Coordinates of C-alpha atoms in Angstrom, one line a residue:
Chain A
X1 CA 57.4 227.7 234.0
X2 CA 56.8 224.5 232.1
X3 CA 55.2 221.4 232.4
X4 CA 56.1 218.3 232.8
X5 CA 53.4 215.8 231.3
X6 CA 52.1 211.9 230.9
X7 CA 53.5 211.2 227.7
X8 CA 51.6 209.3 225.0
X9 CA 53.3 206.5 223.6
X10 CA 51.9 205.6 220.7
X11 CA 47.7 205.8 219.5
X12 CA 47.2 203.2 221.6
X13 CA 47.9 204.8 225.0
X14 CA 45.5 206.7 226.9
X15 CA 47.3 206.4 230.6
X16 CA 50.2 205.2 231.9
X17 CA 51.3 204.9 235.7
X18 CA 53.9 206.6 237.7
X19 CA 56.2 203.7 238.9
X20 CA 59.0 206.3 240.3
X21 CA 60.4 209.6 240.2
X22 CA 63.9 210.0 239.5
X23 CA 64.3 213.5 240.6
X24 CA 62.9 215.6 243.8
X25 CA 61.9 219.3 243.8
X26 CA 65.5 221.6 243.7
X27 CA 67.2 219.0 241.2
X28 CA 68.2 220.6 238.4
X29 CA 67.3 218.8 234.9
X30 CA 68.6 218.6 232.0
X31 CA 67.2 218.4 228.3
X32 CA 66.9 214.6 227.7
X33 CA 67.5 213.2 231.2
X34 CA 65.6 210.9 232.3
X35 CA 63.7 212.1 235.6
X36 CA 60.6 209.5 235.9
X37 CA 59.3 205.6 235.2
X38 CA 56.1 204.8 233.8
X39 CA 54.3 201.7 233.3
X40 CA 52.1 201.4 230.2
X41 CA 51.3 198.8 228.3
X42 CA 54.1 198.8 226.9
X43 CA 56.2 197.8 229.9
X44 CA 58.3 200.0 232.5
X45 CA 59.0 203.2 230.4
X46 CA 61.9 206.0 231.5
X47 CA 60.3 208.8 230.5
X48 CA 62.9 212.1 229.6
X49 CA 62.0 215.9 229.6
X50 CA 62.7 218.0 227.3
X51 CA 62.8 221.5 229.2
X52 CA 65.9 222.1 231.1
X53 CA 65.8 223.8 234.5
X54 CA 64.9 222.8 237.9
X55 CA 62.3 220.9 239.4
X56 CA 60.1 223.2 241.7
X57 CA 57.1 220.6 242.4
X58 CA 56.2 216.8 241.5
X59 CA 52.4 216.9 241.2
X60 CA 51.8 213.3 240.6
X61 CA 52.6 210.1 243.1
X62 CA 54.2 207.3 242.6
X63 CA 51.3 204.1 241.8
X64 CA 49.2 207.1 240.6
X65 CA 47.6 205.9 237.2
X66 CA 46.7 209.5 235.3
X67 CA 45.6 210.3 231.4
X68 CA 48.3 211.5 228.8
X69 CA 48.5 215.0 228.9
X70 CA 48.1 215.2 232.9
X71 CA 51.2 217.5 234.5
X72 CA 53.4 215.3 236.1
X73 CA 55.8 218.0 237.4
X74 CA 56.5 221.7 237.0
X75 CA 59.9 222.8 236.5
X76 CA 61.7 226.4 236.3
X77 CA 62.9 226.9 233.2
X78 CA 66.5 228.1 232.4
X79 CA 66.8 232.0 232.8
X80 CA 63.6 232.3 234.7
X81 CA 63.4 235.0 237.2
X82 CA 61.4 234.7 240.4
X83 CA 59.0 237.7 238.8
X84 CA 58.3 235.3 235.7
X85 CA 57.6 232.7 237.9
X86 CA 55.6 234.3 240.3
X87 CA 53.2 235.7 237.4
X88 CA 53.2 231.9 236.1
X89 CA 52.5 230.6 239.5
X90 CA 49.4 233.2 239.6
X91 CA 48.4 232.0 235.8
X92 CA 48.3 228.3 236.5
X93 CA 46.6 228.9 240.1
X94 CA 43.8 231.4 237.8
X95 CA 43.1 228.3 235.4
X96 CA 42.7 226.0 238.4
X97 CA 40.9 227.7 240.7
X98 CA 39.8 224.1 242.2
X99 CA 42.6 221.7 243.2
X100 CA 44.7 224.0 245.7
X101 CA 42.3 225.5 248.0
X102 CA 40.1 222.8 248.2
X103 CA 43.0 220.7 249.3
X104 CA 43.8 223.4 252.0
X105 CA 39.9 223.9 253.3
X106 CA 39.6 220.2 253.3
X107 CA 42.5 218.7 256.0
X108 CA 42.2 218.5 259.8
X109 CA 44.7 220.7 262.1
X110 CA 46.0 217.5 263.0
X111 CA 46.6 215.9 259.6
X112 CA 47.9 219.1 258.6
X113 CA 50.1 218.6 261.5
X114 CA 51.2 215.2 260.9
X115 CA 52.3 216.0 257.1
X116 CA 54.7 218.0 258.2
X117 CA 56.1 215.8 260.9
X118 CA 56.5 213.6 257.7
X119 CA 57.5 215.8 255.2
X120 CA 55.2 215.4 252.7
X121 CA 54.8 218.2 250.4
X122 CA 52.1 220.3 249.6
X123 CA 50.9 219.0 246.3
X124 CA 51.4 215.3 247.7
X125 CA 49.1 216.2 250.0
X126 CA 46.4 217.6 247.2
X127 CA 46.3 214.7 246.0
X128 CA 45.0 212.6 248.7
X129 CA 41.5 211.3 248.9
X130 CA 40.1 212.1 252.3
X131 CA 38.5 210.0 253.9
X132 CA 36.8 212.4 256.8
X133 CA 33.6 214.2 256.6
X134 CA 32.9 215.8 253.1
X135 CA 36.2 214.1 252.0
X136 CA 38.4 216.1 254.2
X137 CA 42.2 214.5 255.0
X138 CA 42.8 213.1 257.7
X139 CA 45.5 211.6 259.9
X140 CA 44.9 208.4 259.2
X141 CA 44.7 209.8 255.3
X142 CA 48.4 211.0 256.1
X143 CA 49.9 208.1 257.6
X144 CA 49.1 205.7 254.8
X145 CA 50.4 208.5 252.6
X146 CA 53.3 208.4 254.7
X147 CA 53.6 204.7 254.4
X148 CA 53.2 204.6 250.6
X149 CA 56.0 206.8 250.3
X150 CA 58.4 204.9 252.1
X151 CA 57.7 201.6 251.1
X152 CA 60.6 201.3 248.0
X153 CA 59.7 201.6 244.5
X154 CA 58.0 198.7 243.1
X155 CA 60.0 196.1 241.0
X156 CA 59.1 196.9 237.0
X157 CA 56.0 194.4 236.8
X158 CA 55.2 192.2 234.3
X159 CA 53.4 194.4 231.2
X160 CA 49.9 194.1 231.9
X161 CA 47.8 194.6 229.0
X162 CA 50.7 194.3 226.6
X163 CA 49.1 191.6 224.7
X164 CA 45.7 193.7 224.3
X165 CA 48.0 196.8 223.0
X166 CA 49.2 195.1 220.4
X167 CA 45.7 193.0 219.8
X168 CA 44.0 196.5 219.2
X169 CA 47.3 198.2 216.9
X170 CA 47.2 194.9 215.1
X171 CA 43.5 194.6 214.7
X172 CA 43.4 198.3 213.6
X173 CA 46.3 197.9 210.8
X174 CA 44.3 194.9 209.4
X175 CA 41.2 196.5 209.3
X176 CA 41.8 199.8 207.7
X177 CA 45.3 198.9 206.2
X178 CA 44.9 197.0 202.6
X179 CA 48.5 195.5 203.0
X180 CA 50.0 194.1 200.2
X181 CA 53.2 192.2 200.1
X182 CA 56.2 190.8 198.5
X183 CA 59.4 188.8 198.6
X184 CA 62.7 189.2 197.3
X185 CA 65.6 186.8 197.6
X186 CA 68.9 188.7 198.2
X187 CA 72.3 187.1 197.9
X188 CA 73.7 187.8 201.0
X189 CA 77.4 186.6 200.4
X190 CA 79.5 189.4 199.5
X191 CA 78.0 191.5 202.8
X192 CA 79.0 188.2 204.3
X193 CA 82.1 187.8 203.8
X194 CA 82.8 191.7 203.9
X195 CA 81.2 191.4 207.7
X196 CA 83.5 188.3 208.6
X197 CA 86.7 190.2 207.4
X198 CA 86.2 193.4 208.8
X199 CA 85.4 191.6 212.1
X200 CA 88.0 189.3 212.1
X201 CA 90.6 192.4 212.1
X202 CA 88.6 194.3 215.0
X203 CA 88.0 194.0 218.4
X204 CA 85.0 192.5 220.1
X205 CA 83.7 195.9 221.5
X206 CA 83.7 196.7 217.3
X207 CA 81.8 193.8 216.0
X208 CA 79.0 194.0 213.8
X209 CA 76.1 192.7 213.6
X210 CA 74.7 191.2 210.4
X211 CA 71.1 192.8 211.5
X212 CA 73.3 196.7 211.5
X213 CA 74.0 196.4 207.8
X214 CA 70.4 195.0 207.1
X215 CA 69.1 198.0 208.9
X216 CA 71.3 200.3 207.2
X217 CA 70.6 198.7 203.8
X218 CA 66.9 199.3 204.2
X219 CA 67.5 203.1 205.4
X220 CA 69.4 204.1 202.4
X221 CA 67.0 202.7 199.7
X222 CA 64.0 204.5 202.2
X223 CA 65.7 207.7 201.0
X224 CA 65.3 207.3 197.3
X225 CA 61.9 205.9 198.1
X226 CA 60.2 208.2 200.7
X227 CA 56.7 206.7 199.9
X228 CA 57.5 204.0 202.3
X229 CA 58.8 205.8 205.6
X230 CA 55.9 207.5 206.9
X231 CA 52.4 208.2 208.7
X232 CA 49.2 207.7 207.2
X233 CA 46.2 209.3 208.9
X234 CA 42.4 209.5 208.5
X235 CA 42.2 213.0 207.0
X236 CA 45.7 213.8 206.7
X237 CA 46.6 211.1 204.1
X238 CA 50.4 209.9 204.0
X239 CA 53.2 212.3 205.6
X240 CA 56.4 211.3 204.4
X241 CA 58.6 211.4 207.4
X242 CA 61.5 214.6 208.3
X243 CA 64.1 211.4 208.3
X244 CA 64.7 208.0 208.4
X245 CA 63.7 206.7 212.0
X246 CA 63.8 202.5 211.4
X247 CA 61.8 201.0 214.2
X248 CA 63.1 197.7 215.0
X249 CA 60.9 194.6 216.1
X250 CA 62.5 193.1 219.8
X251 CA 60.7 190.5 221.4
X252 CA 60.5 191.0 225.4
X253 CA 60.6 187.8 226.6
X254 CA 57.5 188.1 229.6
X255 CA 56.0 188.3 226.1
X256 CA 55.2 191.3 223.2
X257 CA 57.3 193.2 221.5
X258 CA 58.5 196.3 221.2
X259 CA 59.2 198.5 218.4
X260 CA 62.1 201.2 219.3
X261 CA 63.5 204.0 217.1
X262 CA 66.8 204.1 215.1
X263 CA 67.0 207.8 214.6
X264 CA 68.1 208.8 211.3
X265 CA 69.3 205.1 210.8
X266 CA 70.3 206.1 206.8
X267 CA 73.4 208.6 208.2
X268 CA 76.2 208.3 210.5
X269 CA 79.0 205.9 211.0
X270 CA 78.0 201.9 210.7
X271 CA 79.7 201.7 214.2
X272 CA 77.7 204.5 215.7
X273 CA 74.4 202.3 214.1
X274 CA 75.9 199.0 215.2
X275 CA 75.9 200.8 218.8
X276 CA 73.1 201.7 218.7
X277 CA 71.2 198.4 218.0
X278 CA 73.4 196.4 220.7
X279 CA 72.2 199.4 223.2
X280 CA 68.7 198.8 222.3
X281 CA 68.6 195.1 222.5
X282 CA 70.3 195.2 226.1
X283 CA 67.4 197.8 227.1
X284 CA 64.7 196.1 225.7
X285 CA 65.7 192.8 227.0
X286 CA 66.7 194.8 230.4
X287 CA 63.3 197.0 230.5
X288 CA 64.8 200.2 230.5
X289 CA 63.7 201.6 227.0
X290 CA 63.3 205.5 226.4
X291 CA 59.5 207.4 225.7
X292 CA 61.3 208.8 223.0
X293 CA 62.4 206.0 221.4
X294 CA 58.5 204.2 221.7
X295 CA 56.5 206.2 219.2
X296 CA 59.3 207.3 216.7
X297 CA 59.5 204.9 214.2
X298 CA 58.4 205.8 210.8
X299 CA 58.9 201.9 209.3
X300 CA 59.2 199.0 211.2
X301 CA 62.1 196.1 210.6
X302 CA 61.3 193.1 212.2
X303 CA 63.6 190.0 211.7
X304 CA 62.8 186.7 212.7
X305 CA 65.9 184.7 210.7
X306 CA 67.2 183.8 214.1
X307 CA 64.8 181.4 215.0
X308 CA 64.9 179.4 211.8
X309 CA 62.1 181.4 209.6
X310 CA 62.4 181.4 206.0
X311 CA 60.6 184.7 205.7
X312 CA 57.9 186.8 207.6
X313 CA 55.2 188.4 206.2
X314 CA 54.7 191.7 208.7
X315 CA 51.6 193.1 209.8
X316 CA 52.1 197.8 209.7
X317 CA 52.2 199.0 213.0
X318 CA 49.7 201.9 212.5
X319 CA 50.1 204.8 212.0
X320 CA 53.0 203.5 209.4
X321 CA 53.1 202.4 206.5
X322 CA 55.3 199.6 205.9
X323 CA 57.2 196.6 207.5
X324 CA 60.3 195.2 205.8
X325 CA 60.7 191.3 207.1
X326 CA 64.5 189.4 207.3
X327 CA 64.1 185.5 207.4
X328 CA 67.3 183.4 208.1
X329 CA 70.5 183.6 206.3
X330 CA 70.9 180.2 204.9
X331 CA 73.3 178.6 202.9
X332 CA 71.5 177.8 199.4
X333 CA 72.1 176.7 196.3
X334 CA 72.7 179.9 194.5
X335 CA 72.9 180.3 190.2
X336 CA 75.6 182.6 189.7
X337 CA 76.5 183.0 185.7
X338 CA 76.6 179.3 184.6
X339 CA 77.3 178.0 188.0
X340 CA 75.4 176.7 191.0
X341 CA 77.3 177.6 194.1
X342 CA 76.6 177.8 197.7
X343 CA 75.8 181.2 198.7
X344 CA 74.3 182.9 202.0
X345 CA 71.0 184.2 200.5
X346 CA 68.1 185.8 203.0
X347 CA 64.4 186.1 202.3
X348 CA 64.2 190.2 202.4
X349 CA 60.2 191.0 202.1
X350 CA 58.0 194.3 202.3
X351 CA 54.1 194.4 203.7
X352 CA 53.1 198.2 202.6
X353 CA 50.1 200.2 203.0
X354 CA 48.3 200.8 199.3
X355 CA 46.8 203.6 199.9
X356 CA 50.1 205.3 199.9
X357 CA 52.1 203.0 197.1
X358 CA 51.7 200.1 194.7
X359 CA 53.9 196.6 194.4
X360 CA 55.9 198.6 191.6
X361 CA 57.4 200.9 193.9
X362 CA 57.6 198.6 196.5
X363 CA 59.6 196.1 194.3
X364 CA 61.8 198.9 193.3
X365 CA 62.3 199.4 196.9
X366 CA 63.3 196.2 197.6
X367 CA 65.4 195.8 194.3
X368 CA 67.4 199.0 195.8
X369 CA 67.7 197.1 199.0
X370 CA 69.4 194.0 197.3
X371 CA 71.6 196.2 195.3
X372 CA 73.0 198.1 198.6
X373 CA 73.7 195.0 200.1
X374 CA 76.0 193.9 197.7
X375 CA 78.6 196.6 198.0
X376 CA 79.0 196.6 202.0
X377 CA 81.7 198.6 201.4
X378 CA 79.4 201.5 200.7
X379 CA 77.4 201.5 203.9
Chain B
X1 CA 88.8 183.2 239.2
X2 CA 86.0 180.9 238.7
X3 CA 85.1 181.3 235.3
X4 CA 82.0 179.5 235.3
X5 CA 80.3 182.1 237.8
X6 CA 82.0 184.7 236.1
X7 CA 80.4 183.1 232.7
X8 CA 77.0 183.3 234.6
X9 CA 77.1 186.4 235.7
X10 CA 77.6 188.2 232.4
X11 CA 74.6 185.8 231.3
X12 CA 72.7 187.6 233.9
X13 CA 73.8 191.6 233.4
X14 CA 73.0 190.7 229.8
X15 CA 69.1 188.7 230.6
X16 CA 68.3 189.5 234.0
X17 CA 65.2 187.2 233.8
X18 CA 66.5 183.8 232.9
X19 CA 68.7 184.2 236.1
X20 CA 65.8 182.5 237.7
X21 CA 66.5 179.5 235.2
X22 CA 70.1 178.6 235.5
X23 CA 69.7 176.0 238.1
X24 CA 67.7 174.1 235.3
X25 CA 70.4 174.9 232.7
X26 CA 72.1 172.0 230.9
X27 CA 75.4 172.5 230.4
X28 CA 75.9 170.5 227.2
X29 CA 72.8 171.8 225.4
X30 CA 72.9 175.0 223.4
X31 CA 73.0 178.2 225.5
X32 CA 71.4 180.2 223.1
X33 CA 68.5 178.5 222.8
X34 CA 67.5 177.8 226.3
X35 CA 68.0 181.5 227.6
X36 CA 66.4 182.6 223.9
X37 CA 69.1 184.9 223.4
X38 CA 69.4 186.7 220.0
X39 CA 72.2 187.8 218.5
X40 CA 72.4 191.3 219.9
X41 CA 72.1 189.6 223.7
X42 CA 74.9 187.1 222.8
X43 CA 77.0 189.4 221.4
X44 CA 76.5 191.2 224.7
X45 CA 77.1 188.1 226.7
X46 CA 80.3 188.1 224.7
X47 CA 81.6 191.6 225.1
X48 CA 80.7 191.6 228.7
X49 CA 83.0 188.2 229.3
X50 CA 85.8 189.8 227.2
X51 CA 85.5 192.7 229.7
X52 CA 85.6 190.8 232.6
X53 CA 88.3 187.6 231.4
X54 CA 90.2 189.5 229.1
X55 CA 89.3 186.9 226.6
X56 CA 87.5 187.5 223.0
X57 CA 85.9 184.6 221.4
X58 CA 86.0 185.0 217.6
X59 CA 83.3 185.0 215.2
X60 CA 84.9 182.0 213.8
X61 CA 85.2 180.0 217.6
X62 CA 81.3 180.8 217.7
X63 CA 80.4 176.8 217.1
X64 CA 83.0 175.9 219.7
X65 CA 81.1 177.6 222.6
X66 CA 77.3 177.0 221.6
X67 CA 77.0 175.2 225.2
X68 CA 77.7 176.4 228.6
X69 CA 80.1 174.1 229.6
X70 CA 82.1 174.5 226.2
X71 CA 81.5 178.4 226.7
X72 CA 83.1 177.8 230.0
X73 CA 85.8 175.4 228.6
X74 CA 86.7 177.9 225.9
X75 CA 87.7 181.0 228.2
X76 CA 89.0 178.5 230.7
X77 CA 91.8 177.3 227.9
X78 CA 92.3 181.0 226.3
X79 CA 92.9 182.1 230.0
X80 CA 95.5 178.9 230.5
X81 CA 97.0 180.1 227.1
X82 CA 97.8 183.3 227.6
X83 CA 98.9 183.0 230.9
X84 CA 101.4 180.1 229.9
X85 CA 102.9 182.8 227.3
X86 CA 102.7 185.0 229.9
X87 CA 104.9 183.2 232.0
X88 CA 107.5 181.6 228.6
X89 CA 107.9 185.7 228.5
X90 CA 109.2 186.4 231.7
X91 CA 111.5 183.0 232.0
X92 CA 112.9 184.5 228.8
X93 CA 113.8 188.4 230.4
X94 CA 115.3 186.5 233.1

């Protein structure tokens, strides 16, 4: 039998609550599906699980606010037989003696009564507060239960507290982070004018996104320069990541930002990347992003070009170790051999943690990155 | 088909929030700007109205539709366009 649990999106999270269940007991599940929504401070989160089989009991109720690491929901794994669930059942009711028979001893005949007139289940009704004698459940206790449960799901608020999440992140990475940072002007016409042609020929459904080769540029140099892509920990040190997982910086518009993950963001097809980052901007702008996604990121990209900045300076999102910053593309005079000509050129920078590199490597970094970007072809 | 709510609707799969603000859109300012869309969501916008209209605006048409109105204007034209050589066609077979 395995659990279902709260999970913990990031170092900053310590709860989150239970906005609605997209499964019922019976359902069967599959690995990576999402089956609930969870609010954190981070917005409305769909959580997925990652244990296929069928949902046998849904311990926590919806507008329940409980820690990370609290069962939501226990599930029959695949190939289970009732003998190895029944010996699971008796291990879990063994290492909490408390919640179930408590919850039987402590409900009136008539509440008892009542829940099943309304169908709630058992560990719904364990998780009541009673509001009798000695806290015992009663009807009343029930039919505001009852009422709870009917009323529809509430509409994804507003992310309360988002603004102190990233207060305390941010406040943390400039405390104990000594960032140090650089700049690096990158010609950006060839990847241009590479972009232009290969969309001019394709359809709309096909078009990249200048922001899909930046992305791509910066995963390729992170795999000759592993210093950068990463965790740092007190006591661990640096961790250089399994693979690439580029985080990129989306701006909700309530207010805060996100930080989703571009798995493995160095391989693939372009398209598949391109794809990838349209997807993610339409569910970050929609507020449907993926648990998953929230604390994978092992660099951040953040580009605020759009908007008209030159260049931005990043603060680490902890507990990484560097932020690579795109400014606009602008048109600029450019020297090329003996010439001055217009070019595209962006302002590509790096804020990195120095406890794990120095400027060198991070120029060398960024050096790689410029170098990439100028044969589009390859990417 | 009314392009103009079909226009808005796509604007509104792609940023469900601003749909609370188009009353107060102006339809010759830039789009973009006033629902803060980036380029992922406009692209969006884009893809979604090709979907719908049948109509792609080019990379290269992008300064022709920065507005509403000339958003509007622009699939309202292409739609006129290809219907027109719809029609030459099947004078022609006849």
């Amino acid at each position: 039998m395995a659990e279902f649990t709260m999970p913990s999106l990031g170092a900053d999270m310590d709860a989150g609550t239970l906005v609605e269940w997209l499964v019922a007991p019976g359902d069967t599940v599959e690995r990576g599906q999402i089956v609930a929504v969870v609010e954190t401070q981070k917005g409305a989160i769909d959580v997925e699980i990652f244990e296929a089989g069928v949902i046998l009991e849904l311990l926590t109720q919806v507008g329940e606010r409980v820690p990370v690491g609290t069962t939501l929901a226990l599930v029959r794994g695949v190939g289970e037989t009732d003998d190895m669930l029944r010996e699971a059942w008796a291990e879990r009711r063994s290492a909490a003696p408390k919640r179930e028979p408590r919850a039987r001893a402590n409900i009136s005949p008539r509440a008892r009564k009542l829940a099943a007139e309304f169908g709630l289940d058992p560990a719904a009704i364990a998780q009541l507060r009673g509001s009798g004698a000695d806290g015992a459940i009663t009807g009343e206790d029930i039919h505001a239960a009852a009422l709870r449960r009917a009323q529809p799901a509430p509409p994804k608020p507003a992310p309360a507290g988002m603004r102190e999440a990233i207060g305390a992140a941010m406040a943390r990475s400039k405390r104990e982070i000594p960032h140090y940072y650089l700049a690096h002007a990158v010609d950006l016409e060839p990847a241009m004018t590479w972009l232009e042609a290969r969309n001019a020929e394709r359809s709309i459904t096909e078009r990249l996104l200048p922001i899909t080769l930046l992305i791509r540029a910066v995963a390729r140099a992170l795999v000759d320069h592993p210093e950068f892509s990463g965790t740092w920990r007190e006591g661990d040190g640096f961790v250089p990541s399994d693979g690439v997982h580029v985080g990129l910086a989306v701006a909700l518009r309530g207010g805060g930002l996100v930080n989703p993950a571009i798995r493995d963001a160095d391989r693939g097809p372009l398209d598949a990347l391109n794809q990838t980052v349209l997807e993610l901007g339409r569910r970050a702008r929609t507020g449907s992003l993926r648990a998953s996604e929230l604390d994978a990121a092992t660099i951040t990209v953040t580009s605020l070009g759009e908007l008209g900045v030159d260049a931005v300076f990043g603060v680490i999102v902890p507990p990484q170790v560097a932020i690579v910053g795109f400014g606009a593309i602008r048109r600029r005079a450019w020297v090329v051999g003996e010439t001055v000509l217009p070019r595209r050129v962006i302002e590509l920078t790096l804020s990195a943690d120095h406890r794990v590199s120095d400027g060198h490597a991070g120029a060398r970094l960024l050096a790689r990155v410029d170098a990439l970007l100028q044969t589009p072809g390859s990417l | 088909m009314d392009i103009r709510a079909c226009v808005l609707a796509c604007l509104a799969e792609v940023a469900p929030e601003a749909e609370a603000e188009f009353d107060t859109l102006e339809g010759d300012a830039d789009l973009r700007e006033q629902l803060d869309l980036d380029s992922m969501d406009f692209l969006n916008v884009l893809i979604a109205i090709a979907r719908e209209t049948g109509v792609e605006v080019p990379e290269r048409d992008y300064a022709l539709v920065r507005s509403l109105d000339a958003l509007v204007a622009y699939v309202e034209q292409c739609r006129a366009a290809l219907s027109s050589v719809e029609q030459r066609r099947g004078e022609r077979r006849d």
